Amino acid sequence: MATVGLTEAERESIERFERDVIHPSMTALVILDFWAEWCGPCKQLSPVLDKVAADYADKGVKLAKIDVEQEKLLAAQFQIKSIPTVYAIYRGQPVADLTNYRSEGQIKKALDQLLAQLKIEPEGAAPKAEIEPLIAMGEQVLAEGDAARAANIFAQVRDMAPDNVEVIGGLVRALVAAGQSAEAREILDGVPEELASKPEISRARAALEVASAPAADTSALETRLAANPDDHEARLEYASAKMAAGDRDSAADALLEIIRRDREWNEGAARQRFLQLLEAQGLEDPWSGAQRRRLSAVLFT
């Protein structure tokens, strides 16, 4: 913004704008609120913006306010014709007009979309390029069976990226595999509501539930099944015991046998447990793909 021919007050106004809006917008999304003391709608919107900015401060969002009566030059530069007027600024440029969003929910939804589209990282967050190789290392170590070491890797990465759902999910699954289910459950219970439905978190939760199936001596269950192959309750307990023991193949076989014999038994409990087993393994895992094909063969033949 040119400063030639400006008064001292106008120069100071521009300096404040560069300090409070332009510079922060180089790395953060700045909500820019044009308002005035006499504006009733501005006073209604102001506390909503304050709360949203506070809630999103750790996501890379900042709030700046411009009093159009005190900063007439800036208001003219932005061609402000009515207030409140609210823009989202990124890298010195308006990227969205938020003026028509007046509720907390509407503003947060718009910010979520902008943060995702612009790939804005929280202040101090580790770059994605730095995190991804470490996540891959943790997953490889976990796949090789060293759950304790994998948990240690994911825990260290979580210090760098506390809200990364891949890291949280990997840490929970590693803890589950290492027999530390209580710690895994505590982490899941602390996951923010907006992250709880992410696929990575759902997979981690499924892994915990599968591992939490009660262990049991299967010999008695096998005797019951030999006497009555339609004892689905015994077969479900058998599958759960195999899950707890880490024998996914036997668990899948038992659940598919229940589905083959009576797919609607107990409101589809076997199918639900079967899908949970696949989710715990990872829906993209080759084993899960093979099991889905087995399920399709049972359902459609």
XYZ file of C-alpha atoms in Angstrom:
301
model
C 0.000 0.000 0.000
C 1.573 3.298 -1.086
C 2.375 5.824 1.626
C 3.415 8.825 -0.488
C 1.379 11.916 0.390
C -0.186 10.378 3.478
C -0.476 12.006 6.853
C 1.445 10.677 9.820
C -1.756 9.172 11.248
C -2.460 7.401 7.963
C 1.077 6.013 7.831
C 0.684 4.677 11.352
C -2.625 3.114 10.320
C -0.949 1.303 7.436
C 1.903 0.145 9.660
C -0.605 -1.291 12.138
C -2.429 -3.037 9.296
C 0.786 -4.586 8.020
C 1.755 -5.661 11.562
C -1.659 -7.002 12.637
C -3.001 -8.366 9.327
C -0.503 -8.687 6.478
C 2.427 -10.226 8.355
C 0.330 -12.763 10.340
C -1.516 -13.738 7.144
C 1.717 -15.013 5.624
C 1.403 -18.152 7.746
C -2.084 -17.940 9.290
C -5.662 -17.295 8.183
C -6.681 -13.859 9.457
C -10.328 -13.034 10.100
C -10.578 -9.305 9.356
C -13.593 -7.627 10.964
C -14.603 -4.110 9.876
C -16.812 -2.584 12.579
C -17.764 0.629 14.405
C -18.819 1.477 17.942
C -22.260 2.697 16.841
C -23.026 -0.478 14.833
C -25.532 -2.745 16.612
C -25.045 -5.806 14.349
C -21.268 -5.400 14.824
C -21.664 -5.669 18.586
C -23.745 -8.836 18.153
C -21.207 -10.430 15.819
C -18.094 -9.397 17.751
C -18.346 -11.940 20.623
C -19.064 -14.709 18.099
C -15.887 -13.860 16.184
C -13.930 -13.624 19.439
C -15.039 -17.136 20.453
C -14.391 -18.669 17.042
C -10.937 -17.104 16.894
C -10.128 -18.429 20.363
C -11.367 -21.918 19.461
C -9.344 -21.933 16.230
C -6.209 -20.229 17.526
C -4.303 -23.509 17.582
C -5.429 -24.301 14.031
C -3.753 -21.317 12.420
C -6.498 -18.660 12.679
C -6.090 -15.115 13.986
C -8.572 -12.242 14.402
C -8.000 -8.577 13.529
C -10.511 -5.741 13.907
C -10.652 -2.428 12.064
C -12.785 0.430 13.357
C -13.993 2.121 10.167
C -14.392 5.448 12.016
C -10.783 5.407 13.193
C -9.274 3.775 10.097
C -11.057 5.535 7.237
C -8.162 5.060 4.821
C -8.235 1.270 5.269
C -12.022 1.198 4.985
C -11.743 3.125 1.719
C -9.023 0.807 0.405
C -11.316 -2.180 1.008
C -14.307 -0.255 -0.389
C -16.350 -0.923 2.730
C -19.929 0.198 2.106
C -21.669 -1.422 5.079
C -20.705 -3.010 8.356
C -20.068 -5.489 9.725
C -17.954 -6.675 6.825
C -15.752 -9.698 7.471
C -13.035 -11.086 5.208
C -10.670 -14.018 5.488
C -7.151 -12.903 4.582
C -4.310 -15.218 3.581
C -0.896 -14.161 2.360
C -2.029 -10.567 2.199
C -5.072 -11.214 0.002
C -8.801 -11.669 0.723
C -9.652 -15.325 0.083
C -13.268 -15.333 1.284
C -16.079 -12.970 2.246
C -17.464 -14.171 5.589
C -19.876 -11.276 6.053
C -23.039 -13.311 5.601
C -21.974 -15.927 8.151
C -23.306 -14.761 11.505
C -23.564 -17.907 13.632
C -20.669 -19.739 15.255
C -21.485 -22.917 13.332
C -21.578 -21.170 9.949
C -18.264 -19.405 10.527
C -16.517 -22.546 11.760
C -17.741 -24.553 8.779
C -16.386 -21.888 6.416
C -13.054 -21.810 8.258
C -12.764 -25.598 8.166
C -13.170 -25.518 4.393
C -10.648 -22.701 3.978
C -8.052 -24.324 6.239
C -8.348 -27.574 4.289
C -8.243 -25.912 0.863
C -5.327 -23.642 1.714
C -3.512 -26.389 3.658
C -2.787 -24.038 6.536
C -0.868 -25.689 9.358
C -1.201 -24.592 13.014
C 1.514 -22.264 14.234
C 4.538 -24.281 15.300
C 3.259 -27.451 13.626
C 5.822 -29.689 12.037
C 5.728 -29.649 8.205
C 3.789 -32.521 6.659
C 6.845 -33.547 4.639
C 8.709 -34.036 7.907
C 5.921 -36.023 9.566
C 4.995 -38.459 6.781
C 8.278 -40.451 6.714
C 8.089 -40.893 10.486
C 4.498 -42.150 10.254
C 5.585 -44.622 7.561
C 8.414 -45.791 9.806
C 6.040 -46.343 12.724
C 3.621 -48.304 10.537
C 6.438 -50.480 9.164
C 7.801 -51.247 12.622
C 4.279 -52.085 13.823
C 3.709 -54.374 10.822
C 6.983 -56.146 11.625
C 5.634 -56.951 15.083
C 7.657 -54.600 17.286
C 4.662 -52.885 18.872
C 6.577 -51.309 21.762
C 9.063 -49.617 19.442
C 6.258 -48.510 17.115
C 4.417 -46.968 20.060
C 7.575 -45.093 21.019
C 7.956 -43.749 17.464
C 4.336 -42.624 17.258
C 4.520 -41.030 20.707
C 7.511 -38.941 19.634
C 5.791 -37.920 16.399
C 2.680 -36.992 18.357
C 4.738 -34.440 20.276
C 5.442 -32.828 16.899
C 1.893 -33.150 15.510
C -0.576 -33.610 18.385
C -3.706 -33.336 16.213
C -2.565 -35.541 13.332
C -5.143 -38.350 13.137
C -2.719 -40.735 11.422
C -0.315 -40.324 14.313
C -3.011 -40.684 16.976
C -4.464 -43.745 15.266
C -1.056 -45.348 14.818
C -0.134 -44.718 18.449
C -3.385 -46.255 19.703
C -2.992 -49.352 17.506
C 0.617 -49.759 18.590
C -0.344 -49.502 22.256
C -3.121 -52.043 21.736
C -0.672 -54.445 20.071
C 1.759 -53.883 22.950
C -0.917 -54.852 25.477
C -1.397 -51.324 26.809
C -5.132 -51.096 26.164
C -5.859 -48.822 29.129
C -3.474 -46.160 27.836
C -4.867 -46.593 24.324
C -8.422 -46.067 25.574
C -7.367 -42.976 27.519
C -5.927 -41.450 24.329
C -9.088 -42.223 22.364
C -11.263 -40.726 25.090
C -9.265 -37.506 24.778
C -9.615 -37.160 21.002
C -11.436 -33.894 20.112
C -15.005 -34.355 18.918
C -14.230 -32.987 15.450
C -11.588 -35.699 14.946
C -13.443 -38.630 16.522
C -15.196 -39.680 13.305
C -12.058 -39.660 11.138
C -11.294 -43.066 9.522
C -7.907 -43.291 11.255
C -9.550 -42.876 14.656
C -12.371 -45.300 13.804
C -9.792 -47.915 12.835
C -7.895 -47.403 16.088
C -11.115 -47.718 18.079
C -12.009 -50.924 16.235
C -8.551 -52.329 16.984
C -9.045 -51.593 20.662
C -12.475 -53.209 20.735
C -11.214 -56.304 18.930
C -8.309 -56.631 21.343
C -10.659 -56.112 24.290
C -12.708 -59.188 23.413
C -12.658 -61.535 26.404
C -10.056 -64.280 26.248
C -11.415 -67.770 26.791
C -10.479 -71.435 26.659
C -11.885 -72.464 23.288
C -11.934 -76.195 23.998
C -15.311 -75.992 25.763
C -16.681 -73.857 22.929
C -15.409 -76.348 20.353
C -17.202 -79.137 22.247
C -20.450 -77.147 22.164
C -20.087 -76.538 18.426
C -19.341 -80.190 17.732
C -22.590 -81.068 19.497
C -24.575 -78.288 17.846
C -23.092 -76.476 14.804
C -25.978 -73.976 14.996
C -24.950 -72.768 18.449
C -24.200 -69.296 17.151
C -23.631 -67.865 20.613
C -20.805 -70.345 21.158
C -19.350 -69.634 17.728
C -19.423 -65.860 18.373
C -17.639 -66.393 21.693
C -15.139 -68.586 19.872
C -14.530 -65.833 17.292
C -14.086 -63.267 20.072
C -11.572 -65.492 21.837
C -9.620 -65.891 18.607
C -9.681 -62.121 18.134
C -8.293 -61.617 21.621
C -5.558 -64.143 20.842
C -4.654 -62.338 17.612
C -5.806 -65.216 15.398
C -7.652 -63.137 12.820
C -8.026 -65.977 10.302
C -9.847 -68.282 12.725
C -11.986 -65.389 13.948
C -12.965 -64.485 10.383
C -13.748 -68.118 9.562
C -16.028 -68.442 12.582
C -17.884 -65.208 11.885
C -18.383 -66.083 8.232
C -19.752 -69.468 9.254
C -22.387 -67.766 11.430
C -23.306 -65.463 8.543
C -23.523 -68.426 6.169
C -25.831 -70.305 8.516
C -28.001 -67.344 9.628
C -26.980 -63.911 8.413
C -29.714 -62.161 10.435
C -28.936 -63.917 13.727
C -28.924 -61.534 16.694
C -29.627 -58.547 14.437
C -26.610 -59.263 12.259
C -24.152 -59.385 15.177
C -21.702 -61.649 13.338
C -21.560 -59.396 10.289
C -21.037 -56.315 12.473
C -18.205 -58.030 14.316
C -16.714 -59.232 11.044
C -16.647 -55.672 9.638
C -15.128 -54.433 12.898
C -12.358 -57.006 12.489
C -11.653 -55.715 8.967
C -11.651 -52.104 10.105
C -9.191 -52.918 12.857
C -6.889 -54.502 10.297
C -7.335 -51.560 7.924
C -9.857 -51.563 5.087
C -7.082 -51.077 2.512
C -5.070 -54.026 3.810
C -4.858 -56.948 1.319
C -6.085 -59.340 4.011
C -9.197 -57.213 4.524
C -9.803 -57.113 0.783
C -9.670 -60.901 0.605
C -12.050 -61.209 3.543
C -14.513 -58.773 1.951
C -14.580 -60.962 -1.132
C -15.295 -63.998 1.069
C -18.139 -62.089 2.706
C -19.595 -61.161 -0.686
C -19.440 -64.783 -1.775
C -21.407 -65.837 1.324
C -23.999 -63.072 0.969
C -24.634 -63.387 -2.749
C -24.533 -67.125 -3.346
